[in-house]
Amino acid sequence: MKRIVMVSLIAALAVILAAAGTVSAAPKGAGSEMIYNTYCVQCHGLKRNGKGVNSPSMAVQPRDHTDAKAMGDVPEAQLFKAIKEGGIAVNKSPLMPAWGDVLTDEEINGLTAYLRQVCKCGSTNK
């Protein structure tokens, strides 16, 4: 339980610091891959397989974005909402922070498109 609280606090702090511009943030207009590398890779990993540096201490493992089957089952709207409002907004891990105060809707749409490239599962509008 302490690990969940600690990881949640670290994730929340990262969001707050990024929003305040006190940590290295992706420059405005940055490509989706750069945004992913800035905000997502710590949990989802350099290989996008859910094995980031934070993942060993997380009670709920981050999604493997290379898993075409699992990612292909996730509708675009759900991906967008999970990124913008956090995992709890889509009944997933509360450890997934909300990025809506950091990223624009356009950047989040770019990330959802990038995730479809990573999983090689194409667009789904379920």
Coordinates of C-alpha atoms in Angstrom, one line a residue, residues 9-121:
L9 CA 2.7 11.0 -5.1
I10 CA 5.7 10.9 -7.4
A11 CA 3.4 10.8 -10.5
A12 CA 1.3 13.7 -9.1
L13 CA 4.5 15.7 -8.3
A14 CA 5.7 15.1 -11.8
V15 CA 2.5 16.4 -13.3
I16 CA 2.5 19.5 -11.0
L17 CA 6.2 20.3 -11.7
A18 CA 5.7 19.8 -15.5
A19 CA 2.6 22.0 -15.4
A20 CA 4.6 24.6 -13.5
G21 CA 7.4 24.4 -16.0
T22 CA 10.0 23.6 -13.4
V23 CA 11.1 20.3 -15.0
S24 CA 12.2 19.6 -18.5
A25 CA 9.0 19.5 -20.5
A26 CA 8.4 18.7 -24.1
P27 CA 8.5 21.9 -26.1
K28 CA 5.2 23.2 -27.4
G29 CA 4.5 21.7 -30.8
A30 CA 6.9 18.8 -30.1
G31 CA 6.2 15.6 -31.9
S32 CA 4.2 12.8 -30.3
E33 CA 7.3 10.6 -29.9
M34 CA 9.1 13.3 -28.0
I35 CA 6.0 13.9 -25.8
Y36 CA 5.9 10.2 -25.1
N37 CA 9.6 10.1 -24.2
T38 CA 9.1 13.1 -21.9
Y39 CA 6.0 12.0 -20.0
C40 CA 5.2 8.3 -20.6
V41 CA 8.5 6.4 -20.8
Q42 CA 9.1 6.4 -17.0
C43 CA 6.3 4.0 -16.5
H44 CA 5.6 2.5 -20.0
G45 CA 9.3 2.0 -20.8
L46 CA 11.8 2.9 -23.6
K47 CA 10.5 -0.1 -25.5
R48 CA 6.9 0.9 -24.9
N49 CA 6.3 -2.5 -23.3
G50 CA 5.2 -1.3 -19.8
K51 CA 8.6 -1.9 -18.3
G52 CA 9.7 1.6 -17.4
V53 CA 11.9 2.5 -14.4
N54 CA 8.9 3.1 -12.2
S55 CA 7.1 -0.1 -13.1
P56 CA 8.8 -2.5 -10.6
S57 CA 7.4 -0.5 -7.7
M58 CA 3.9 -0.2 -9.1
A59 CA 1.1 -2.5 -7.8
V60 CA -0.7 -2.2 -11.2
Q61 CA 1.7 -2.7 -14.1
P62 CA 1.5 0.0 -16.9
R63 CA 0.0 -1.0 -20.2
D64 CA 2.2 -2.6 -22.8
H65 CA 1.8 -0.3 -25.7
T66 CA 3.4 -2.8 -28.1
D67 CA 0.6 -5.4 -27.4
A68 CA -1.4 -5.1 -30.6
K69 CA -4.3 -7.3 -29.4
A70 CA -4.8 -5.4 -26.1
M71 CA -4.2 -2.0 -27.6
G72 CA -6.5 -2.8 -30.6
D73 CA -9.3 -3.4 -28.2
V74 CA -9.1 0.0 -26.7
P75 CA -11.3 2.7 -28.4
E76 CA -9.7 6.0 -29.4
A77 CA -12.0 7.9 -27.0
Q78 CA -10.9 5.7 -24.1
L79 CA -7.2 6.3 -24.9
F80 CA -7.8 10.1 -25.2
K81 CA -9.7 10.1 -21.9
A82 CA -7.1 8.0 -20.1
I83 CA -4.4 10.4 -21.1
K84 CA -6.4 13.6 -20.5
E85 CA -8.2 12.6 -17.2
G86 CA -6.0 9.8 -15.9
G87 CA -6.5 6.1 -15.5
I88 CA -9.2 6.3 -12.9
A89 CA -11.4 8.2 -15.4
V90 CA -11.6 5.0 -17.5
N91 CA -11.7 2.5 -14.6
K92 CA -8.0 1.7 -14.9
S93 CA -5.0 2.3 -12.7
P94 CA -5.2 5.3 -10.4
L95 CA -1.4 5.5 -10.9
M96 CA -1.9 6.8 -14.5
P97 CA -1.8 10.5 -14.0
A98 CA -4.1 13.0 -15.8
W99 CA -2.2 15.0 -18.4
G100 CA -5.0 17.3 -19.4
D101 CA -3.4 20.3 -17.6
V102 CA 0.0 19.7 -19.3
L103 CA -0.9 18.6 -22.8
T104 CA -3.3 20.2 -25.3
D105 CA -6.1 18.2 -26.8
E106 CA -4.2 18.3 -30.1
E107 CA -1.1 16.8 -28.4
I108 CA -3.2 14.1 -26.8
N109 CA -4.8 13.3 -30.2
G110 CA -1.2 13.0 -31.5
L111 CA -0.3 10.7 -28.7
T112 CA -3.3 8.4 -29.4
A113 CA -2.2 8.3 -33.1
Y114 CA 1.4 7.6 -32.0
L115 CA 0.2 4.7 -29.8
R116 CA -1.5 3.2 -32.8
Q117 CA 1.8 3.3 -34.6
V118 CA 3.6 1.7 -31.6
C119 CA 1.2 -1.2 -31.3
K120 CA 0.8 -1.5 -35.1
C121 CA -2.9 -2.0 -34.5

